[in-house]
PDB file of C-alpha atoms in Angstrom:
ATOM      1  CA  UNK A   1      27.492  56.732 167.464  1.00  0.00           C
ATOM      2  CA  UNK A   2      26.048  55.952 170.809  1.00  0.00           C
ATOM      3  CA  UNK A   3      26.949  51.784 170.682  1.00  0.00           C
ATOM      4  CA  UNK A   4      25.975  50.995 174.268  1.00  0.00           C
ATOM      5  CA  UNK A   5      22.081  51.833 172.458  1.00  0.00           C
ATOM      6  CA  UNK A   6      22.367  50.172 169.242  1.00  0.00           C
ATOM      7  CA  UNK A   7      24.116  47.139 170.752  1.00  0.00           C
ATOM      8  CA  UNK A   8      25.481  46.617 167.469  1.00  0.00           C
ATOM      9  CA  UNK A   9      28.137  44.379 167.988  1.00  0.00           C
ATOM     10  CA  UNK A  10      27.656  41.456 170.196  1.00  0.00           C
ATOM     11  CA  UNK A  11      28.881  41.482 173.828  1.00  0.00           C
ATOM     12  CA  UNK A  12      29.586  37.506 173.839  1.00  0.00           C
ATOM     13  CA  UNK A  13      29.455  36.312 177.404  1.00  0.00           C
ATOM     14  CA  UNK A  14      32.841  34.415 176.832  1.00  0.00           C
ATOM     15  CA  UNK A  15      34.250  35.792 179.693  1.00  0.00           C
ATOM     16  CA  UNK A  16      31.191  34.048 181.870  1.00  0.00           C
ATOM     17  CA  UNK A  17      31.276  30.643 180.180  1.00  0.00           C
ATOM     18  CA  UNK A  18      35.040  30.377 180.614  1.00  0.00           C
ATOM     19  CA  UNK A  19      34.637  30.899 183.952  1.00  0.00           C
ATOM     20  CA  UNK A  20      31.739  28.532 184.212  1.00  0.00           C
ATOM     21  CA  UNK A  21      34.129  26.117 182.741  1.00  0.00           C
ATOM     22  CA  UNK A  22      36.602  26.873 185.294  1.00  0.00           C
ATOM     23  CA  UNK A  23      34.470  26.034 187.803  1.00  0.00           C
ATOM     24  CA  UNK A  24      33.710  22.838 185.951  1.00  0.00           C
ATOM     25  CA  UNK A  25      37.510  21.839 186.165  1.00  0.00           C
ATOM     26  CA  UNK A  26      37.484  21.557 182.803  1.00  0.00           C
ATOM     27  CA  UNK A  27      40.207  21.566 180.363  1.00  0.00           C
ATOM     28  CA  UNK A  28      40.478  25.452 179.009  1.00  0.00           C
ATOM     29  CA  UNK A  29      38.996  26.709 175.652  1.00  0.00           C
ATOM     30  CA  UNK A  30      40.802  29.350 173.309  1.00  0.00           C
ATOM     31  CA  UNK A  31      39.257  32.658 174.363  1.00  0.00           C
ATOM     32  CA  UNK A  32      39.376  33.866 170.532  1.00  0.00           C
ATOM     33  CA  UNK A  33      37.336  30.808 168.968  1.00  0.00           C
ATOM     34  CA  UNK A  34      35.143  31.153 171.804  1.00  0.00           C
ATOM     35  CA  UNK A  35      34.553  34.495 170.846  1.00  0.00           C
ATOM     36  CA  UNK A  36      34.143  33.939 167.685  1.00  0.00           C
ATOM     37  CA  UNK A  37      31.932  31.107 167.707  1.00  0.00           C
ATOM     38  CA  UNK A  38      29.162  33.426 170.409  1.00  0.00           C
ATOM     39  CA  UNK A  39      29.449  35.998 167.889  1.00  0.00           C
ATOM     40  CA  UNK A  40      28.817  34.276 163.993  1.00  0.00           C
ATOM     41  CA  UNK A  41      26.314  32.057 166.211  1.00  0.00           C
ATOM     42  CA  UNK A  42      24.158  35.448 167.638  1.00  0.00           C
ATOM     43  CA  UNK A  43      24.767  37.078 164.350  1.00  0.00           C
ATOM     44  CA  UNK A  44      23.408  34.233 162.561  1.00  0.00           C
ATOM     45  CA  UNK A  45      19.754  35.366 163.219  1.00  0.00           C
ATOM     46  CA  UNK A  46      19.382  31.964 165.513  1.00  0.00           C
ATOM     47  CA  UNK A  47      16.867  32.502 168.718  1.00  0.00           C
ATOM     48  CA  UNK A  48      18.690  33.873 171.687  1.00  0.00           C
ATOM     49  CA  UNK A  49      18.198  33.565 175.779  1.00  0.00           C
ATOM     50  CA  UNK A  50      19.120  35.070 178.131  1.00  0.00           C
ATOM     51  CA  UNK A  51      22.735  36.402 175.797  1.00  0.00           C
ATOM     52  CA  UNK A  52      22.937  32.718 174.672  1.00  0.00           C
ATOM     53  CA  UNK A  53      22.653  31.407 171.623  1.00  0.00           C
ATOM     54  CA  UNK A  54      19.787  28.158 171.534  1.00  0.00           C
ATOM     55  CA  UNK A  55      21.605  25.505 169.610  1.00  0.00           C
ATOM     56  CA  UNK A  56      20.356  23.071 167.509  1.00  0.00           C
ATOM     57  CA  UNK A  57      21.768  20.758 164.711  1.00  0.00           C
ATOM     58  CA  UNK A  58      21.264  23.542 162.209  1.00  0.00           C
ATOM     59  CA  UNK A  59      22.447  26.162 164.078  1.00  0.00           C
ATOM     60  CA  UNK A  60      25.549  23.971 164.365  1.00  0.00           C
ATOM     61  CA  UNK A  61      26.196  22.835 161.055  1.00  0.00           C
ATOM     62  CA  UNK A  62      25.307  26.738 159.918  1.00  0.00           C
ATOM     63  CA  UNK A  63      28.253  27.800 161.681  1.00  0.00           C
ATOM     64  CA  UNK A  64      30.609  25.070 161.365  1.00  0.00           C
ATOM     65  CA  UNK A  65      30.186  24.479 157.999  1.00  0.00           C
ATOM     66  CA  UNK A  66      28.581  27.366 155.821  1.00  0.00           C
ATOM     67  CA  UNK A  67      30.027  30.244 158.021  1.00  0.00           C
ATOM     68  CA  UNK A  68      33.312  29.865 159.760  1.00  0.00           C
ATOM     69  CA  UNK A  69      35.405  29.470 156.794  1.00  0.00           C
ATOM     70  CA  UNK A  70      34.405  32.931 155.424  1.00  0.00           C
ATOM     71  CA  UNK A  71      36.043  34.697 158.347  1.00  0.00           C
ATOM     72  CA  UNK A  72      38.319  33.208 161.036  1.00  0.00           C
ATOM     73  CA  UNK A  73      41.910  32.646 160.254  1.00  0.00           C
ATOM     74  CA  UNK A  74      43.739  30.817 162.770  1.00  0.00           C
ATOM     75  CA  UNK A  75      47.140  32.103 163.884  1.00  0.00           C
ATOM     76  CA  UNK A  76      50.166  29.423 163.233  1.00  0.00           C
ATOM     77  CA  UNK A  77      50.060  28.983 167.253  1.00  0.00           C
ATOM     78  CA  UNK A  78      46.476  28.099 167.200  1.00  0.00           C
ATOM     79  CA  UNK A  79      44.788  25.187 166.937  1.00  0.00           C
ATOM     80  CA  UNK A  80      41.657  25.186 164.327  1.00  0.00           C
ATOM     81  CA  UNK A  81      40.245  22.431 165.776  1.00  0.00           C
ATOM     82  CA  UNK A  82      39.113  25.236 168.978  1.00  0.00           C
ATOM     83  CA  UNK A  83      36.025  26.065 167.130  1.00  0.00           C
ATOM     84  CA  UNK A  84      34.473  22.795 167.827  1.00  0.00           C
ATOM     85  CA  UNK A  85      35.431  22.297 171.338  1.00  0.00           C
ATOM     86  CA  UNK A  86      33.911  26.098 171.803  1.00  0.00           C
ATOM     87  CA  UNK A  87      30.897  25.058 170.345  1.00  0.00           C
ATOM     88  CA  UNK A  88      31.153  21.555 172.455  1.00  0.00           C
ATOM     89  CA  UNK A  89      31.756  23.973 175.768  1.00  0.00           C
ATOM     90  CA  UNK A  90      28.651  25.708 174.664  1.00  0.00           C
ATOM     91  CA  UNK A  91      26.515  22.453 174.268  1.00  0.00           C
ATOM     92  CA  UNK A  92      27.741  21.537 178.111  1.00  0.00           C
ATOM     93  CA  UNK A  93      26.985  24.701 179.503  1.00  0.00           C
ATOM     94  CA  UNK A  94      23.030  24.608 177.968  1.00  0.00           C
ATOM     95  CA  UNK A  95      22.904  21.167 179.658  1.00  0.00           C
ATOM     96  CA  UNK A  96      23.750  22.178 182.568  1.00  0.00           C
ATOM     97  CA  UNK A  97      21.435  25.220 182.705  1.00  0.00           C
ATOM     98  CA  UNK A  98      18.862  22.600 181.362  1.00  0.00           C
ATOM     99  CA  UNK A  99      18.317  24.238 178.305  1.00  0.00           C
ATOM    100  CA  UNK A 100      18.962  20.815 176.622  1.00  0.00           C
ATOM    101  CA  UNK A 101      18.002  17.259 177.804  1.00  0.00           C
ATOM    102  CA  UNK A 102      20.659  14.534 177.850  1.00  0.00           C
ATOM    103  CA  UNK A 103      19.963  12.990 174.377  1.00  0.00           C
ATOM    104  CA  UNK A 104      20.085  16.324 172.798  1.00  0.00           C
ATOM    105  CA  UNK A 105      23.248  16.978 174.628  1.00  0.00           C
ATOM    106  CA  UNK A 106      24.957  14.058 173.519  1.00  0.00           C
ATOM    107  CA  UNK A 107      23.653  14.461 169.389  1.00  0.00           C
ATOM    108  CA  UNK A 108      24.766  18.079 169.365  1.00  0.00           C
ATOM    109  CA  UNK A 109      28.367  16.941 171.263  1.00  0.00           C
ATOM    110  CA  UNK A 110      28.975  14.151 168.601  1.00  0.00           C
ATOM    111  CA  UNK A 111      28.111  16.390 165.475  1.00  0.00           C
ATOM    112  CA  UNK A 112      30.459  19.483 167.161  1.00  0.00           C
ATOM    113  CA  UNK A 113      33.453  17.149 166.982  1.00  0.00           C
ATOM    114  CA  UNK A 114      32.864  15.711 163.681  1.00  0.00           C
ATOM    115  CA  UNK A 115      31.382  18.927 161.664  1.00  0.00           C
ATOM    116  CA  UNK A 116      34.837  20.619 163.631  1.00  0.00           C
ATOM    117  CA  UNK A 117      37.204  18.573 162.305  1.00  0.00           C
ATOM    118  CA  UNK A 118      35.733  19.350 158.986  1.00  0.00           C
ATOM    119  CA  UNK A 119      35.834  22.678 159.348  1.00  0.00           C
ATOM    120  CA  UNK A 120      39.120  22.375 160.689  1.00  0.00           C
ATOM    121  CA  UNK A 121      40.010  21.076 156.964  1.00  0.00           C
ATOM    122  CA  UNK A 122      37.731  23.712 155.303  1.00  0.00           C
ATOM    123  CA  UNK A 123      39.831  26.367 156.315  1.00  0.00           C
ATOM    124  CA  UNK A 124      42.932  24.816 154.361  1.00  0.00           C
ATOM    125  CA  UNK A 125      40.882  24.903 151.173  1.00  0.00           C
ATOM    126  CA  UNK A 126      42.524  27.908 149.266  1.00  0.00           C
ATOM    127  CA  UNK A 127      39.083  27.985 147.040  1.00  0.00           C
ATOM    128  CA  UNK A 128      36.917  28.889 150.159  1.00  0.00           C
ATOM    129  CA  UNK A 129      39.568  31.685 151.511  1.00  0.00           C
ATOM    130  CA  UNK A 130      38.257  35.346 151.164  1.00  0.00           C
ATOM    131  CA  UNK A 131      40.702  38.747 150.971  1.00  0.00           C
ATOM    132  CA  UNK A 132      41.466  38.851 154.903  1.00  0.00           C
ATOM    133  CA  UNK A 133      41.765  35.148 155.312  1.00  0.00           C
ATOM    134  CA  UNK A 134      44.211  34.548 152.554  1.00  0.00           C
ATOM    135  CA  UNK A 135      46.063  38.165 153.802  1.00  0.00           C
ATOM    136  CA  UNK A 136      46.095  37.039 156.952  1.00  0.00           C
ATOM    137  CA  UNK A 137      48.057  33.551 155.884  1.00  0.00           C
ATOM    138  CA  UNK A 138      50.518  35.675 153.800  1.00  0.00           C
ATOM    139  CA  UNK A 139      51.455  38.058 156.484  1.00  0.00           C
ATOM    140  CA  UNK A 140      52.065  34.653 158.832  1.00  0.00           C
ATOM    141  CA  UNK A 141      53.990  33.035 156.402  1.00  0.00           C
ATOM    142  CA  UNK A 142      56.397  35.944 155.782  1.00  0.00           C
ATOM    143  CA  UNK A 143      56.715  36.358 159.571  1.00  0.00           C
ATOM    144  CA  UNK A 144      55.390  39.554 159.875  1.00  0.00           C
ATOM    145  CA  UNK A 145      54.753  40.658 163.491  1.00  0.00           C
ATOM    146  CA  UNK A 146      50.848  41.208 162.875  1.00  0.00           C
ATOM    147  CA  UNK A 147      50.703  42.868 166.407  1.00  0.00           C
ATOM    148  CA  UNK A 148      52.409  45.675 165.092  1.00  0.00           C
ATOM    149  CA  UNK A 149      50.247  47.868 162.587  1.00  0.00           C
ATOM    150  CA  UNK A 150      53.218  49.823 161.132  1.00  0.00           C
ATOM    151  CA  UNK A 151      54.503  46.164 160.208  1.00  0.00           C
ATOM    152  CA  UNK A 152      51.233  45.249 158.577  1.00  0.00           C
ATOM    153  CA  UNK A 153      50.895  48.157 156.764  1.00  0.00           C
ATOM    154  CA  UNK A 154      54.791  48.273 155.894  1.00  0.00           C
ATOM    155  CA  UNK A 155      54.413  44.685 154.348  1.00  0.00           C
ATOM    156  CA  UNK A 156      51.088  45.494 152.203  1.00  0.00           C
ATOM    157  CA  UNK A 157      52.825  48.500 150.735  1.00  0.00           C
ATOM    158  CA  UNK A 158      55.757  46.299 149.188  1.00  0.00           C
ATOM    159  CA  UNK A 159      53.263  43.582 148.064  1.00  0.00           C
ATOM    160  CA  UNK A 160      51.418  46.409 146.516  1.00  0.00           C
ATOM    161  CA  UNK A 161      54.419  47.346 144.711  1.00  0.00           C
ATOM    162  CA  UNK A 162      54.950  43.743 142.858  1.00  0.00           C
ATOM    163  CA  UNK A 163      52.985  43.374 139.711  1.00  0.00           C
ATOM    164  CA  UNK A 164      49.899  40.964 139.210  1.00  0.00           C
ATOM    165  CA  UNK A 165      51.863  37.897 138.161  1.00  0.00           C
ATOM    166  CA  UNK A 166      54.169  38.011 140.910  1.00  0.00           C
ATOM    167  CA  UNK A 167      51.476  38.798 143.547  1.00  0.00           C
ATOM    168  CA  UNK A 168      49.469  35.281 142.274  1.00  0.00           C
ATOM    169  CA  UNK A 169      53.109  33.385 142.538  1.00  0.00           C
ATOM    170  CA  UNK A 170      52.982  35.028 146.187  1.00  0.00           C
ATOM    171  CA  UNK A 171      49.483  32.979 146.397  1.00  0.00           C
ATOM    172  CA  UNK A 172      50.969  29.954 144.554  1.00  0.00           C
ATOM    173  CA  UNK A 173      53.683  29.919 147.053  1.00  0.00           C
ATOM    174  CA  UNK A 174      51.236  29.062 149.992  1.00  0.00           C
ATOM    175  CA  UNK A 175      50.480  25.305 148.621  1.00  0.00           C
ATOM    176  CA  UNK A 176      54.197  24.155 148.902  1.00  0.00           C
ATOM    177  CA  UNK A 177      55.056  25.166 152.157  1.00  0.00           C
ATOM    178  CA  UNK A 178      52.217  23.831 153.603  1.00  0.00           C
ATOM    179  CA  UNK A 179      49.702  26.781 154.646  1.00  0.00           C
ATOM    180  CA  UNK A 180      46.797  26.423 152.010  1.00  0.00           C
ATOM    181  CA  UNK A 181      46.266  23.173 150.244  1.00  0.00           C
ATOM    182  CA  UNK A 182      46.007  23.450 146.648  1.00  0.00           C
ATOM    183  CA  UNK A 183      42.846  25.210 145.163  1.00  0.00           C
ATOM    184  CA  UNK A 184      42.616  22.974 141.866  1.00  0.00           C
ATOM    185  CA  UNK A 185      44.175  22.262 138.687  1.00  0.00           C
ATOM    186  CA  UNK A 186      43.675  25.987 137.517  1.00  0.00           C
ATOM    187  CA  UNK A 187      45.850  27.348 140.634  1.00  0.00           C
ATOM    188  CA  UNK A 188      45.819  31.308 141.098  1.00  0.00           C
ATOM    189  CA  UNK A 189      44.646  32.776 137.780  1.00  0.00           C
ATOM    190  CA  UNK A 190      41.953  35.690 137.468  1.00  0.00           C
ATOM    191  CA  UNK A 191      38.859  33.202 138.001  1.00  0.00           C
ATOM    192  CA  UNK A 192      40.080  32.145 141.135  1.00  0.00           C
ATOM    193  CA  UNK A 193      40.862  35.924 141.925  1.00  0.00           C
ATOM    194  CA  UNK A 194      37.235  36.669 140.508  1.00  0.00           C
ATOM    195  CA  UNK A 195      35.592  34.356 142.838  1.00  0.00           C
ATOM    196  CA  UNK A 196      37.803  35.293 146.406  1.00  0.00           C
ATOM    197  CA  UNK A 197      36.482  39.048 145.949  1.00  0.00           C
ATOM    198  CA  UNK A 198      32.914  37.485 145.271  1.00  0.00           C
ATOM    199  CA  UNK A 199      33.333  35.777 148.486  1.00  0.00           C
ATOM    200  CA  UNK A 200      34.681  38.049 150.464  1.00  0.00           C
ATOM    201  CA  UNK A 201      31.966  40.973 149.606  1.00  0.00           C
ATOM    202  CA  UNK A 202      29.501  38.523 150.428  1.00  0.00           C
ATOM    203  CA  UNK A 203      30.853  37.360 153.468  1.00  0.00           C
ATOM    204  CA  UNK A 204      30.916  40.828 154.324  1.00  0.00           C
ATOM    205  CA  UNK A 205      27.459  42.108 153.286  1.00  0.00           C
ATOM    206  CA  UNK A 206      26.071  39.244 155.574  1.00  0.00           C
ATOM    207  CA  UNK A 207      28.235  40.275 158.407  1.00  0.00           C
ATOM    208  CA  UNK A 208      26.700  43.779 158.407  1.00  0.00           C
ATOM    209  CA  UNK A 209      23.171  42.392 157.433  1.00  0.00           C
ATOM    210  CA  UNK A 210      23.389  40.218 160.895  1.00  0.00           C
ATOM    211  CA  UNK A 211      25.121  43.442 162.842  1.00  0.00           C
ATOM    212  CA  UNK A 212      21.900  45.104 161.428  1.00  0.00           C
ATOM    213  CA  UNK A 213      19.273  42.654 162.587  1.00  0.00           C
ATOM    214  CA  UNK A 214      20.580  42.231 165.884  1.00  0.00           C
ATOM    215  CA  UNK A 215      20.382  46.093 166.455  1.00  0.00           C
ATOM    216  CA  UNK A 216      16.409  46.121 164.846  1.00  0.00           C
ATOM    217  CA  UNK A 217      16.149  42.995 167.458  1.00  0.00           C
ATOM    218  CA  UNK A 218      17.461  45.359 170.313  1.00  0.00           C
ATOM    219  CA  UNK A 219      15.071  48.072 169.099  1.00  0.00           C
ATOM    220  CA  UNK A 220      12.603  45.943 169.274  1.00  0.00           C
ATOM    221  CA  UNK A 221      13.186  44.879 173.034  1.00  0.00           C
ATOM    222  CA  UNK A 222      13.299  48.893 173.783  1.00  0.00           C
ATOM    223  CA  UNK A 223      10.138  49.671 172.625  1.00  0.00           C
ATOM    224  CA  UNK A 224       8.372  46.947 174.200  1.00  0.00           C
ATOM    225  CA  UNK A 225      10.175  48.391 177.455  1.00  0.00           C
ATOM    226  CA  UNK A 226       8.398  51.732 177.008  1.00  0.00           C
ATOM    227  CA  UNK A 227      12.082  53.352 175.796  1.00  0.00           C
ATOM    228  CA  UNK A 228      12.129  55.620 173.085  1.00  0.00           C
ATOM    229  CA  UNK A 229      14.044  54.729 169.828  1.00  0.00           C
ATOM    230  CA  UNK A 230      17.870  55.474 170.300  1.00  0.00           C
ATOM    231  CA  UNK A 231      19.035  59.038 167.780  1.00  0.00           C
ATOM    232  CA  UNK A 232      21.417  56.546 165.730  1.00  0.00           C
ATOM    233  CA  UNK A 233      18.073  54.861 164.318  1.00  0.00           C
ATOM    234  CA  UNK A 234      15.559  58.150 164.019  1.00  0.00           C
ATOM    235  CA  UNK A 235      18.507  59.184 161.368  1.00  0.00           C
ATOM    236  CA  UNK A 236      18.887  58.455 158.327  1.00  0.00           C
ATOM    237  CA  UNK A 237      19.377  54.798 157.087  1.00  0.00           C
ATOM    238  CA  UNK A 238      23.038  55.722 155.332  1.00  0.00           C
ATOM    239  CA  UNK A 239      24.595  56.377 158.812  1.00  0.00           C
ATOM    240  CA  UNK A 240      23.090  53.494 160.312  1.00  0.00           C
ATOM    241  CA  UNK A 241      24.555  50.760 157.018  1.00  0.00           C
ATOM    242  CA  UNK A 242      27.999  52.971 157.640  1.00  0.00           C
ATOM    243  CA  UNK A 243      28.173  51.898 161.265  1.00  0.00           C
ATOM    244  CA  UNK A 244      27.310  48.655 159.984  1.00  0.00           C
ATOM    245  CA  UNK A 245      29.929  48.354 157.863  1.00  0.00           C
ATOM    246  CA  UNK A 246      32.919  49.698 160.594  1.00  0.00           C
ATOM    247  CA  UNK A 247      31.584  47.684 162.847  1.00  0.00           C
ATOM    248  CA  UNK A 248      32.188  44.358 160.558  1.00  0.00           C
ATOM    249  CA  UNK A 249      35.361  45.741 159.565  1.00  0.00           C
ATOM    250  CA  UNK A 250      36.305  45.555 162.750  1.00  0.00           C
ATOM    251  CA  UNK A 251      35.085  42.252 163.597  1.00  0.00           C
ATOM    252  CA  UNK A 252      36.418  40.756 160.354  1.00  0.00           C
ATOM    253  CA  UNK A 253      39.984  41.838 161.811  1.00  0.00           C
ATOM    254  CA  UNK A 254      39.214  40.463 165.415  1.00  0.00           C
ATOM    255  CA  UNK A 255      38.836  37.183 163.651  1.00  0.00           C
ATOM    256  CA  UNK A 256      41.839  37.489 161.564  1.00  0.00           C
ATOM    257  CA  UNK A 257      44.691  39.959 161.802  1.00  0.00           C
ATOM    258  CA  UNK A 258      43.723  43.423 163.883  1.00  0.00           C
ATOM    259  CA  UNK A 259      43.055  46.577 161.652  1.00  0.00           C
ATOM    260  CA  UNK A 260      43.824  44.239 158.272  1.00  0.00           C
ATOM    261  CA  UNK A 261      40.260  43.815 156.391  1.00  0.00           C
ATOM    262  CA  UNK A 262      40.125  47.889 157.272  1.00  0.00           C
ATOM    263  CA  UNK A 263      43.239  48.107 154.974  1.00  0.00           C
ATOM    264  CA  UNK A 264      42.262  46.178 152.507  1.00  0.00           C
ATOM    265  CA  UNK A 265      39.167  48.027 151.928  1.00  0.00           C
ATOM    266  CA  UNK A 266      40.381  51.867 152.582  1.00  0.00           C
ATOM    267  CA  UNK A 267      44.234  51.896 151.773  1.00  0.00           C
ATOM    268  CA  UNK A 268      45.046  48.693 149.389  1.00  0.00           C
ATOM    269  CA  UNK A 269      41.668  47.927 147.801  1.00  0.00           C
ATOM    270  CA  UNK A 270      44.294  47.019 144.592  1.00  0.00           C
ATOM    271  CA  UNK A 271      45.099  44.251 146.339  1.00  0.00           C
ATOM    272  CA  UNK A 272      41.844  42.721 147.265  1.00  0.00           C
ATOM    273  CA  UNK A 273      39.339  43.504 144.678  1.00  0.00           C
ATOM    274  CA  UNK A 274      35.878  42.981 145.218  1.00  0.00           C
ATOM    275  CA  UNK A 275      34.378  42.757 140.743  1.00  0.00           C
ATOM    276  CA  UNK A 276      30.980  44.486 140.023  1.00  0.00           C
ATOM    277  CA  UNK A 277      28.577  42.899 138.190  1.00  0.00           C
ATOM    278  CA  UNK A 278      30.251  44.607 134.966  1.00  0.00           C
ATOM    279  CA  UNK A 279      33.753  42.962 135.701  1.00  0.00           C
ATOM    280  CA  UNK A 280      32.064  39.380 136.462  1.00  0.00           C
ATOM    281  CA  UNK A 281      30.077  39.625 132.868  1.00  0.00           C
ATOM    282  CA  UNK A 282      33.076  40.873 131.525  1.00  0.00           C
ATOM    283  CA  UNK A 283      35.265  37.809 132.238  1.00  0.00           C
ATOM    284  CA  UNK A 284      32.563  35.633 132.264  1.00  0.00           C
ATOM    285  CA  UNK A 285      31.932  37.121 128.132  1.00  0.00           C
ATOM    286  CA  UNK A 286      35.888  35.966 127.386  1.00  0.00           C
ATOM    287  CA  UNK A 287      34.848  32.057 128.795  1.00  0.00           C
ATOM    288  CA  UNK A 288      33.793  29.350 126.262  1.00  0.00           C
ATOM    289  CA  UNK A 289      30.115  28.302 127.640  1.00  0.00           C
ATOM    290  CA  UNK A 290      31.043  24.967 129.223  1.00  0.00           C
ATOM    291  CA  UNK A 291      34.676  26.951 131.026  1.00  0.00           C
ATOM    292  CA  UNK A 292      32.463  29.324 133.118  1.00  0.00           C
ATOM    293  CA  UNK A 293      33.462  28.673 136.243  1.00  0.00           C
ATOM    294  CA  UNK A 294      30.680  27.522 138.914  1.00  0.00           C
ATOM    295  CA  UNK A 295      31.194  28.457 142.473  1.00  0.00           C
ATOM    296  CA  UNK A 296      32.106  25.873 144.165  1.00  0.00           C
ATOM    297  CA  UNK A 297      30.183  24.290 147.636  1.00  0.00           C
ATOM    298  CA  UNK A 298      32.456  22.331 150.063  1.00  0.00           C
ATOM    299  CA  UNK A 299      32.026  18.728 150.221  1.00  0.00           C
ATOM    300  CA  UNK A 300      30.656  17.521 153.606  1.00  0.00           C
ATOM    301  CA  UNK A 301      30.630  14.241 154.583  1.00  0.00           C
ATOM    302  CA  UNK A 302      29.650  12.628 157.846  1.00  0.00           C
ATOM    303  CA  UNK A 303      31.637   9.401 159.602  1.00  0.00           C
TER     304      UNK A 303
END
């Protein structure tokens, strides 16, 4: 696939606003939640200029609060609280290239700290976690060098190997020693199982929608050049949703652990099922009416 037409990942311009903030003498941002942050916020479908994303308080509170949670997972080393400050950075930088005016400045700095701080706490919440979030905590917790793919791998295999009950103590274990807090009274059970794999395919399916829209966007801004449509989209639309779906893969492990969500999906799918609609009637069926399980929305509340 020819990705320098499609554009199908986003080229954040991280690289240019941590230099502008350089320049700034400014205290540094995290490179990675910078990154991050450009990328959910462009893949968002939110209006774009110039490579930047236009930020309002929706566009904010999108990100901060419906999207981060369902795919960054901070390293131990890093602080979660980087997501706002990148966003914060961002606000500055659109001020200063009077994109915004100093009231909107100021409204969209005091809702990045407060809406990061809670989603600082929403990516504790072991009920919001999806397959390569809560992966990503296990292989941290058991010290596994996640740098090293062999090591990954290696460590998947043996948790492979335990049986169901002692791979849900494995996600039990997380709550005591501090990494998730707990998800509810039900713990780890095959609801709560049910409902990360429902997550997680639909964190995943709007990933590769977004990846999708942004190259039709691109298209778009080809033909009105006078270019002719790139091969990759004159074929058929099954190639096009497969380079969707590597390309998310591969985003999904940027934000994570490298090469872990491809894993998951292509090597240990046992390990992170993602039900059909048969398997959620099915359990759904064994309920009484008033046990079905709702999903759940996380609380926000402003100071």
């Amino acid at each position: 696939m020819n990705d320098e037409d499609l554009r199908l990942a986003p080229r954040t311009r991280a690289a240019d606003l941590l230099a502008w903030a350089a320049g700034q003498d400014r205290a540094p941002v995290a490179e990675a939640p910078l990154r991050a942050v450009l990328a959910l916020l462009e893949l968002g479908g939110g209006r774009m200029h110039d490579g930047w994303p236009e930020l309002t308080s929706d566009e904010v509170e999108h990100l901060l609060y419906e999207r981060l949670h369902l795919y960054v997972q901070p390293a131990p080393e890093e602080d979660p609280l980087a997501y706002g400050e990148a966003v914060r950075l961002l606000v500055d930088h659109q001020r200063a290239a009077k994109r915004l005016n100093a009231k909107r400045q100021e409204r969209l700095h005091a809702e990045a700290e407060w809406q990061g701080e809670v989603a600082a706490g929403l990516l504790r919440r072991a009920d919001l976690v999806t397959w390569p979030r809560l992966y990503a905590v296990l292989l941290h917790a058991h010290g596994v060098d996640v740098t090293d793919p062999a090591a990954v791998r290696d460590w998947l295999a043996g948790f492979a190997a335990l049986d169901e009950e002692q791979r849900l103590a494995g996600y039990e274990a997380l709550t005591p020693t501090g990494w998730l807090d707990d998800p509810d009274e039900q713990g780890w059970g095959p609801g709560r199982v049910l409902s990360v794999g429902m997550a997680t395919d639909g964190a995943r399916l709007l990933l590769e929608q977004g990846l999708m829209r942004r190259s039709y966007r691109n298209l778009a801004e080809l033909n009105a050049l006078g270019r002719p449509m790139p091969d990759e989209l004159a074929g058929g639309f099954e190639e096009f949703e497969a380079a969707a779906t590597e390309a998310a893969l591969d985003l999904l492990g940027e934000w994570t652990v490298p090469g872990l969500p491809r894993l998951l999906v292509e090597e240990f799918p046992e390990l992170a099922p993602e039900p059909g609609a048969a398997e959620i009637d099915a359990y759904l069926a064994q309920l009484p009416a008033d046990e079905e399980e709702q999903p759940e929305e996380p609380e926000l509340e402003q100071e």
